Short mmCIF file of C-alpha atoms in Angstrom, two decimals:
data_model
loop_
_atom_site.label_atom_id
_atom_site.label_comp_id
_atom_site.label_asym_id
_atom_site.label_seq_id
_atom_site.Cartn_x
_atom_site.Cartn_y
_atom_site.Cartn_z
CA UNK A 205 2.57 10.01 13.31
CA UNK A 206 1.60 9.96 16.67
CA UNK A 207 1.36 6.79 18.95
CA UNK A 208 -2.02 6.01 17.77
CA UNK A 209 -0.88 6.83 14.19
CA UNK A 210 1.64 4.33 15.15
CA UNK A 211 -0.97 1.54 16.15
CA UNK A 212 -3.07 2.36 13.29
CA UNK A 213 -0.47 1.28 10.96
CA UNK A 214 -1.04 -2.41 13.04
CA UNK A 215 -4.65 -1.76 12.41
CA UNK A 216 -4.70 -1.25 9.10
CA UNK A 217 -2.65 -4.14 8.03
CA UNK A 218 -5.36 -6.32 9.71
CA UNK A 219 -7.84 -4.58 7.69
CA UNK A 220 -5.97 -5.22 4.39
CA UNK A 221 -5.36 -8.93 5.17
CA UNK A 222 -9.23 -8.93 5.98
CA UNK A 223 -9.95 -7.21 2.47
CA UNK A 224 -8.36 -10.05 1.41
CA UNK A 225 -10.14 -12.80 2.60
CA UNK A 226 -13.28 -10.51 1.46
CA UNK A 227 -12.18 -10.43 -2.19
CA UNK A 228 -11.13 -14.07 -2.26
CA UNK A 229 -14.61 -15.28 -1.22
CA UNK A 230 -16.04 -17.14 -4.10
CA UNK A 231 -19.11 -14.93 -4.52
CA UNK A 232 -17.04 -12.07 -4.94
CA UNK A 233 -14.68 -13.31 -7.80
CA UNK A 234 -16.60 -13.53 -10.79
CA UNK A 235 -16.94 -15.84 -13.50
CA UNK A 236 -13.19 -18.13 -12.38
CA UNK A 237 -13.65 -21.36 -13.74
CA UNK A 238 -12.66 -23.44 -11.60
CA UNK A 239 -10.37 -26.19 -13.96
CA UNK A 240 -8.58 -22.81 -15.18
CA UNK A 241 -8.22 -20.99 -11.65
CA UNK A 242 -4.41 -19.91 -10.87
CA UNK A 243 -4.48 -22.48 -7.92
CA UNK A 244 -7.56 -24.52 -7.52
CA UNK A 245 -9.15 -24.84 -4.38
CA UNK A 246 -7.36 -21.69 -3.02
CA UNK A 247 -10.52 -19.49 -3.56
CA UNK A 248 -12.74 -21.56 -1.36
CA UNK A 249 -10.13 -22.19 1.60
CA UNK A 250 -8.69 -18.61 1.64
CA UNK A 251 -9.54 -17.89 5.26
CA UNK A 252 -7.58 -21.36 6.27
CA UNK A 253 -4.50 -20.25 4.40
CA UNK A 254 -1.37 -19.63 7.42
CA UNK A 255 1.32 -20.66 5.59
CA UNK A 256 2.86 -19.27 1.61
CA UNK A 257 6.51 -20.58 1.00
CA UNK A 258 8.07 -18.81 -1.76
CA UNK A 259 11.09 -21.26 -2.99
CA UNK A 260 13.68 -20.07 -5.68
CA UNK A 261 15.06 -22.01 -8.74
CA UNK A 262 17.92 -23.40 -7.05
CA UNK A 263 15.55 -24.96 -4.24
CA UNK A 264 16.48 -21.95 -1.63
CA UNK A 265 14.02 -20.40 0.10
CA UNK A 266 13.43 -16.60 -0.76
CA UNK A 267 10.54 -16.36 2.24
CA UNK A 268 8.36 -18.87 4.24
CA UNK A 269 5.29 -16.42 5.56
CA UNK A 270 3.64 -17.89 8.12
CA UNK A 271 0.16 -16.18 9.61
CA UNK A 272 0.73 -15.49 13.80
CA UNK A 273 -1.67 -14.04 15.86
CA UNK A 274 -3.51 -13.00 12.94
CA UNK A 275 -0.49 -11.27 11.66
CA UNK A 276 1.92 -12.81 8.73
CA UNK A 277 5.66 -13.36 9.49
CA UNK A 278 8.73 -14.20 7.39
CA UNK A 279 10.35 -16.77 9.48
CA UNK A 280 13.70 -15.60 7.58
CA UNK A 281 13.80 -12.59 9.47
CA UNK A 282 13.14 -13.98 13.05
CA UNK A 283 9.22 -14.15 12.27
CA UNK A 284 9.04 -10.11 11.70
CA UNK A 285 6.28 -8.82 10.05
CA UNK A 286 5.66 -9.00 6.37
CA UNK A 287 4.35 -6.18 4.09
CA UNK A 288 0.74 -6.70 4.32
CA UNK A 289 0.03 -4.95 1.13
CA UNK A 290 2.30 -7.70 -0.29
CA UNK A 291 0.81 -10.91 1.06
CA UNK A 292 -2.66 -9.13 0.47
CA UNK A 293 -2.23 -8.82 -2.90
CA UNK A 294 -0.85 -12.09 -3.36
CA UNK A 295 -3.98 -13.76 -2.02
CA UNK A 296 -6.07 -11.80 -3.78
CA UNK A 297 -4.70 -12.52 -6.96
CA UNK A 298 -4.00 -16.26 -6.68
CA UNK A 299 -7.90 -16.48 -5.54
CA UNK A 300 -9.19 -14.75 -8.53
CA UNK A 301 -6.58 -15.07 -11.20
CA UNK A 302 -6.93 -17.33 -14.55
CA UNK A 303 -4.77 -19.68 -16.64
CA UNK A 304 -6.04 -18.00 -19.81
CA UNK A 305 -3.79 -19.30 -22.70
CA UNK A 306 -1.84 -23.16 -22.79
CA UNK A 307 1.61 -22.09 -23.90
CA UNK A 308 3.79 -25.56 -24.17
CA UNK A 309 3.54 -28.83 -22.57
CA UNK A 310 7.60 -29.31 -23.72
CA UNK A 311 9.87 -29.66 -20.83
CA UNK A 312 12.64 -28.65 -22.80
CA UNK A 313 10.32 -24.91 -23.39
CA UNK A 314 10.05 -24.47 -19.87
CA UNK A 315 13.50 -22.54 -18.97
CA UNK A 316 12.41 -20.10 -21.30
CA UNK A 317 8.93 -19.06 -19.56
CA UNK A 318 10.32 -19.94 -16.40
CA UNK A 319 8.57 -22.68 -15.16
CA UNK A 320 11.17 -25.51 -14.93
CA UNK A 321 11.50 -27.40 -11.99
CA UNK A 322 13.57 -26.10 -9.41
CA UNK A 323 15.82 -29.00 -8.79
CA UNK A 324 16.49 -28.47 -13.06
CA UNK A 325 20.20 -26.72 -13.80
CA UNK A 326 19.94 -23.23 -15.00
CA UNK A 327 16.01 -23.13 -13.93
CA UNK A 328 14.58 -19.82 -12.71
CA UNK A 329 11.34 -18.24 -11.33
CA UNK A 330 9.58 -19.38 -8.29
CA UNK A 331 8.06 -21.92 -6.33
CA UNK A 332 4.38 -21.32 -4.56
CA UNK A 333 3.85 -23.52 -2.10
CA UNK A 334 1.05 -23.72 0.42
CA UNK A 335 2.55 -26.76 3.42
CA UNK A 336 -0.06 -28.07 5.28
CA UNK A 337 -2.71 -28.03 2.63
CA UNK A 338 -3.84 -30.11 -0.23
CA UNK A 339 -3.58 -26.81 -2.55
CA UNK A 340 -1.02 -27.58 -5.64
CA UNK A 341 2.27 -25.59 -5.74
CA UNK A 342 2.45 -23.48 -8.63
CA UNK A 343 5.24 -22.60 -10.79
CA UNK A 344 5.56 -18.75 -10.94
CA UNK A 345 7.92 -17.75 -14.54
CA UNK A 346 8.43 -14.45 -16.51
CA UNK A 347 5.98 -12.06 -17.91
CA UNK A 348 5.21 -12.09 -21.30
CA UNK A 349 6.25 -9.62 -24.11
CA UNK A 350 3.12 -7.49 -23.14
CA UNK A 351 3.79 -7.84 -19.27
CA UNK A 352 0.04 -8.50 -18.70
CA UNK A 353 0.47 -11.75 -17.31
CA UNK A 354 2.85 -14.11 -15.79
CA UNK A 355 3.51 -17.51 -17.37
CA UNK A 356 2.64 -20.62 -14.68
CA UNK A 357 2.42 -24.00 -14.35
CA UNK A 358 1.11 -26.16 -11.48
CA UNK A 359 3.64 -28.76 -10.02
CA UNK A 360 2.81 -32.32 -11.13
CA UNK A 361 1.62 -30.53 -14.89
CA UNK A 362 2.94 -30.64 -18.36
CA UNK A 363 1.25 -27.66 -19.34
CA UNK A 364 2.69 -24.41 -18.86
CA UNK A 365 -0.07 -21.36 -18.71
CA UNK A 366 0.10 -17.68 -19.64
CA UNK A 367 -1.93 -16.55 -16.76
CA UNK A 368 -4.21 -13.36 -16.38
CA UNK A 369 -2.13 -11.60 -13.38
CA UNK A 370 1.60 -10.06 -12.97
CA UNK A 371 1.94 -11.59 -9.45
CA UNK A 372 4.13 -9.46 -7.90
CA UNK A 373 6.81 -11.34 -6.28
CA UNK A 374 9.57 -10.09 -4.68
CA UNK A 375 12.90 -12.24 -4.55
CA UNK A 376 14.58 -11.98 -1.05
CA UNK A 377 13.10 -12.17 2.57
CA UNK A 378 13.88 -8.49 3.06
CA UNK A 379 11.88 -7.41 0.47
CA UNK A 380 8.90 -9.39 2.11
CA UNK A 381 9.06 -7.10 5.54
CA UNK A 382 7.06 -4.47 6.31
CA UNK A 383 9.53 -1.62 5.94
CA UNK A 384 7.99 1.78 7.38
CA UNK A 385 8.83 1.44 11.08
CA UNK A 386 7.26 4.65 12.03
CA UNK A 387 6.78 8.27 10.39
CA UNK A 388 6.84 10.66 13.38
CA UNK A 389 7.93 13.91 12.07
CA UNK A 390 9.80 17.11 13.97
CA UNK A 391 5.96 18.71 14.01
CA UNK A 392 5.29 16.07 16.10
CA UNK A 393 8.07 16.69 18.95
CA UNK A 394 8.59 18.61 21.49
CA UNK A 395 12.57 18.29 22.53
CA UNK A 396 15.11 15.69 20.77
CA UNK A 397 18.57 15.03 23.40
CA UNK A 398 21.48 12.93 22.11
CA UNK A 399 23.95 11.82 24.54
CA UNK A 400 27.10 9.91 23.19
CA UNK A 401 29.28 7.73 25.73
CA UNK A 402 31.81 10.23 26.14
CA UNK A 403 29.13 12.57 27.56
CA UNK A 404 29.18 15.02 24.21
CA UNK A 405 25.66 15.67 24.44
CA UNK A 406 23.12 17.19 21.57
CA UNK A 407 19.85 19.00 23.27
CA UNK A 408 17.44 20.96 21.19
CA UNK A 409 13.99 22.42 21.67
CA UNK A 410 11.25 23.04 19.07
CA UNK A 411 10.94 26.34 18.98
CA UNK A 412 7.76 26.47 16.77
CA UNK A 413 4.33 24.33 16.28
CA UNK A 414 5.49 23.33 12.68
CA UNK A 415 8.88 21.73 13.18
CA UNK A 416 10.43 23.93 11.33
CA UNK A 417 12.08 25.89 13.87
CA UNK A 418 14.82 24.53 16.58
CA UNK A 419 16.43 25.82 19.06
CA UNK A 420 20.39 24.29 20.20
CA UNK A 421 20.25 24.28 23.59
CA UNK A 422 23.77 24.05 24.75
CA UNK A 423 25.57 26.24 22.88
CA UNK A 424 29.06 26.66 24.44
CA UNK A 425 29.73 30.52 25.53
CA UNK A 426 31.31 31.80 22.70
CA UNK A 427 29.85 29.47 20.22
CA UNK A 428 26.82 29.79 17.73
CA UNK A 429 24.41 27.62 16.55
CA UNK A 430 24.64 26.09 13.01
CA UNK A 431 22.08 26.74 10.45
CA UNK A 432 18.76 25.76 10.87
CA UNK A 433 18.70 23.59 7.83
CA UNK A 434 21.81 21.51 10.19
CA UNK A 435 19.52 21.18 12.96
CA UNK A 436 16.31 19.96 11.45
CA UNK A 437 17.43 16.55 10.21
CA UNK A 438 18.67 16.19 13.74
CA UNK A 439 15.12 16.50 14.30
CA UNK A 440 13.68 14.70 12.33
CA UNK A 441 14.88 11.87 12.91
CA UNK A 442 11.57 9.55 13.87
CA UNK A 443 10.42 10.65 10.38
CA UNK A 444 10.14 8.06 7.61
CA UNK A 445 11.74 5.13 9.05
CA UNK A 446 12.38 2.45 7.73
CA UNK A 447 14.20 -0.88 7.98
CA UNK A 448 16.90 -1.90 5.82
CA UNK A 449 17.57 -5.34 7.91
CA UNK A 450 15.97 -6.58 11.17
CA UNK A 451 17.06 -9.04 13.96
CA UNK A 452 16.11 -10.21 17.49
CA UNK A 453 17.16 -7.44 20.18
CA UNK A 454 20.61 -8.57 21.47
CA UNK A 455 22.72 -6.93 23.66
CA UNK A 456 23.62 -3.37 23.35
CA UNK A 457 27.19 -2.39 23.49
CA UNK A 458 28.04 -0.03 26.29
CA UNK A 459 29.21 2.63 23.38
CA UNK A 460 25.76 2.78 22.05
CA UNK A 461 24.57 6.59 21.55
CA UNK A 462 21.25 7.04 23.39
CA UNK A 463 18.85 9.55 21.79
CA UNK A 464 15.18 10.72 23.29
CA UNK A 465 12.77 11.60 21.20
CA UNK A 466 9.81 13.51 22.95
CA UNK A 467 6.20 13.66 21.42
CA UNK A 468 4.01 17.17 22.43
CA UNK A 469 1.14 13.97 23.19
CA UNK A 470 3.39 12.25 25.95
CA UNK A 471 5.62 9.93 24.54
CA UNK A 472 9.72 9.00 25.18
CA UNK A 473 11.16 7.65 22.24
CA UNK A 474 14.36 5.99 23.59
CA UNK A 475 16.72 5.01 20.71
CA UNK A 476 20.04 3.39 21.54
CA UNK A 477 22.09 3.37 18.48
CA UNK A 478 25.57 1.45 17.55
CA UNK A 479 27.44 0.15 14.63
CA UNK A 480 29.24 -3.41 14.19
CA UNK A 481 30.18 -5.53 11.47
CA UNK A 482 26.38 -6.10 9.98
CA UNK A 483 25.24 -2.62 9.62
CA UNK A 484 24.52 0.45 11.78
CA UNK A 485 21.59 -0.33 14.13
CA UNK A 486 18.52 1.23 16.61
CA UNK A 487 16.69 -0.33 19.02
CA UNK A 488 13.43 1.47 20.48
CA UNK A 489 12.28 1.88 24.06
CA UNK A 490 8.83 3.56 24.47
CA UNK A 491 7.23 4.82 27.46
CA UNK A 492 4.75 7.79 28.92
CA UNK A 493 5.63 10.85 30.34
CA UNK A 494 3.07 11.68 32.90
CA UNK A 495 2.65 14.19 35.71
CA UNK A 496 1.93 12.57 39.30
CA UNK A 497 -1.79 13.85 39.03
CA UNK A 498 -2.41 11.63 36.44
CA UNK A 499 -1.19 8.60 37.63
CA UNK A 500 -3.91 6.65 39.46
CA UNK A 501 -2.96 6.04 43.17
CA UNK A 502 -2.85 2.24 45.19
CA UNK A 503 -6.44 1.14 44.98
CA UNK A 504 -8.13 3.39 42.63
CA UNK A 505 -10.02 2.03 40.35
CA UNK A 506 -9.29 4.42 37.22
CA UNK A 507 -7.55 3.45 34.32
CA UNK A 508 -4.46 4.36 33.31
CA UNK A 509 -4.08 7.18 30.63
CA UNK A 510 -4.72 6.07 27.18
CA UNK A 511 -1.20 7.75 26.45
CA UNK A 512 0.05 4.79 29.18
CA UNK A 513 -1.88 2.00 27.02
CA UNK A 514 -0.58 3.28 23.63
CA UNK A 515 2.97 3.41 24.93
CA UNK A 516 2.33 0.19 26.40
CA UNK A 517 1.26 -0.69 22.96
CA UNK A 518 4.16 0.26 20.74
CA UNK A 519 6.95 -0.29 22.79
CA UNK A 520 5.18 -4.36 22.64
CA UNK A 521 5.59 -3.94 18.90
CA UNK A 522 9.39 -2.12 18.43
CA UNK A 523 11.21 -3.03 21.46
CA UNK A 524 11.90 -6.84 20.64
CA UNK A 525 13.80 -5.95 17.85
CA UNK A 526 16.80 -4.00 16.44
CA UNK A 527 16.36 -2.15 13.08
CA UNK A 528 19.42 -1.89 10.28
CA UNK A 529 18.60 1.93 9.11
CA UNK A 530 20.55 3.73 5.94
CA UNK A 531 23.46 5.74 6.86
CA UNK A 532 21.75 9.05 6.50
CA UNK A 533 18.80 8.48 8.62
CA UNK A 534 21.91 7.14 11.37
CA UNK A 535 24.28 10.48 11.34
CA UNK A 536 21.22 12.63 11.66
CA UNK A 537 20.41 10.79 15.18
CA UNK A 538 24.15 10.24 15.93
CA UNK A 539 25.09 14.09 15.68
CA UNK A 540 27.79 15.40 17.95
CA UNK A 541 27.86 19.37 19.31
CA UNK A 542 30.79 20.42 17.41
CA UNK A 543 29.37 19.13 14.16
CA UNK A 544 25.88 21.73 15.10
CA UNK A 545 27.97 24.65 16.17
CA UNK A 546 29.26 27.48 13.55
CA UNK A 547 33.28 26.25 12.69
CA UNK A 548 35.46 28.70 14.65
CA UNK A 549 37.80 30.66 12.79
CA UNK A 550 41.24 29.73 12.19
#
């Protein structure tokens, strides 16, 4: 993924919250009766909706989304971006969804489809709420035996509801983030370097257009390279991302492993990485590489390279945070020398 692969990820989660609001219009719907819609009123207000708080049965909050800058947040995780796909399919199916079947209007019934109130012992499911609108919460409960449908049941109600969608709902704030932080595979590089504190330093090359081949470019006299299948990982490390936690960028501790990544299009992937009691950590600094030529000079009126505006772009969107990553992806872009070099013999 390049850097305007990169954007285009930003890009399309606008377009999918936009689908959204498309679907949810009421002309689009279908036949929803109204008395029987999944939340009434939702449908014709869709485009005003900014704010989803998903409660759990104990009265904790699993995530409170909140729509930013035309982008939704979970203010859990320090107002990082939620899963689009998520909150997109949420809308979508509380717009057009259907209480289709009364189940039980028995208080004493509801632990068992999962409705109860939340502030009842031993209740489960969730909580919908929508703060700052007139839109009733809605009790979210199991599926049923045929797991076509969730069971419901609007706040304020007796009746409980087998409803006509599965609502997909995950139950922590993590789950609610957008995960993929960026897909930039070895193909896509032209030379990784990782430098620990201690000076060990890791340089390769790509030594073909297809990532597949690397070259170790400090090989101590004497020394040989490990296999390739050592060195691509190392190489690969920009490729499939993700998060496993995310916080506000704090300060980074003076033992931090720095590691460029360099795009063939112009790009410096600067990736500090550490470890502390919360996880094993990156934070991302991007920026262009360009020759003097094509920087503009004092009182020209060109505009900068478009690489300048994308790397303007994405270091906006990675560089305010730090990213928990899986202990793989974090000794691939930690790697020392010795550990790429062929074991000398005893």
């Amino acid at each position: 993924m390049s850097a305007r692969g990169i954007l285009t990820l930003g890009i399309l989660t606008l377009i999918a919250l936009t689908l959204a609001l498309i679907l949810a219009r009421p002309g689009n719907i279908g036949d929803v009766v109204e008395s029987q819609a999944l939340v009434p009123g939702l449908r014709e207000m869709i485009n005003d909706i900014d704010t989803i708080d998903l409660v759990a049965a104990d009265g904790a909050a699993v995530a409170s989304l909140r729509r930013e800058r035309e982008r939704w947040r979970v203010q859990e995780k320090d107002g990082y971006e939620a899963d689009f796909g998520l909150v997109h399919d949420l809308l979508r199916d509380l717009a057009s969804g259907r209480r289709i079947e009364p189940r039980t209007s028995n208080p004493e019934w509801y632990g068992r489809l999962g409705v109860a109130d939340i502030s009842d012992e031993g209740g489960s499911g969730l909580l919908l709420r929508f703060p700052g609108s007139e839109l009733p919460s809605l009790h979210v409960g199991v599926l049923d035996s045929t797991e076509t449908g969730r069971f419901v049941r609007l706040e304020g109600e007796a009746q409980a509801w087998l409803s006509d969608r599965r609502l997909d709902l995950p139950t922590s704030a993590l789950r609610w983030l957008e995960r993929a932080v960026m897909d930039i595979p070895a193909s896509e590089l032209r030379e990784v370097t990782l430098r620990h504190a201690d000076g060990d330093t890791v340089r390769l090359r790509a030594a073909s257009e297809d990532g597949e081949d690397w070259v170790l470019m400090n090989v101590p006299d004497g020394r040989d390279a490990a296999p390739m299948w050592q060195l691509r990982p190392v190489a690969n490390g920009l490729a499939n991302l993700n998060l496993e936690g995310v916080r506000r960028h704090q300060m980074i501790p003076d033992e931090a492993v720095r590691a460029l990544y360099v795009t063939r299009d112009g790009l410096n992937f600067v990736a500090s990485l550490f470890e502390d009691g919360d996880g094993r950590w990156v934070h991302f600094t991007v920026s262009a590489e360009l020759s003097a030529s094509a920087v503009p000079g004092e009182g020209d009126d060109e505009e900068l390279p478009e690489i300048v505006t994308d790397a303007t772009a994405v270091d906006a969107r990675l560089s305010p945070w730090q990213f928990r990553v899986s202990e793989r992806k974090y000794d691939n872009m930690t790697r020392r020398l010795e550990e790429l070099l062929i074991p000398e013999e005893a």
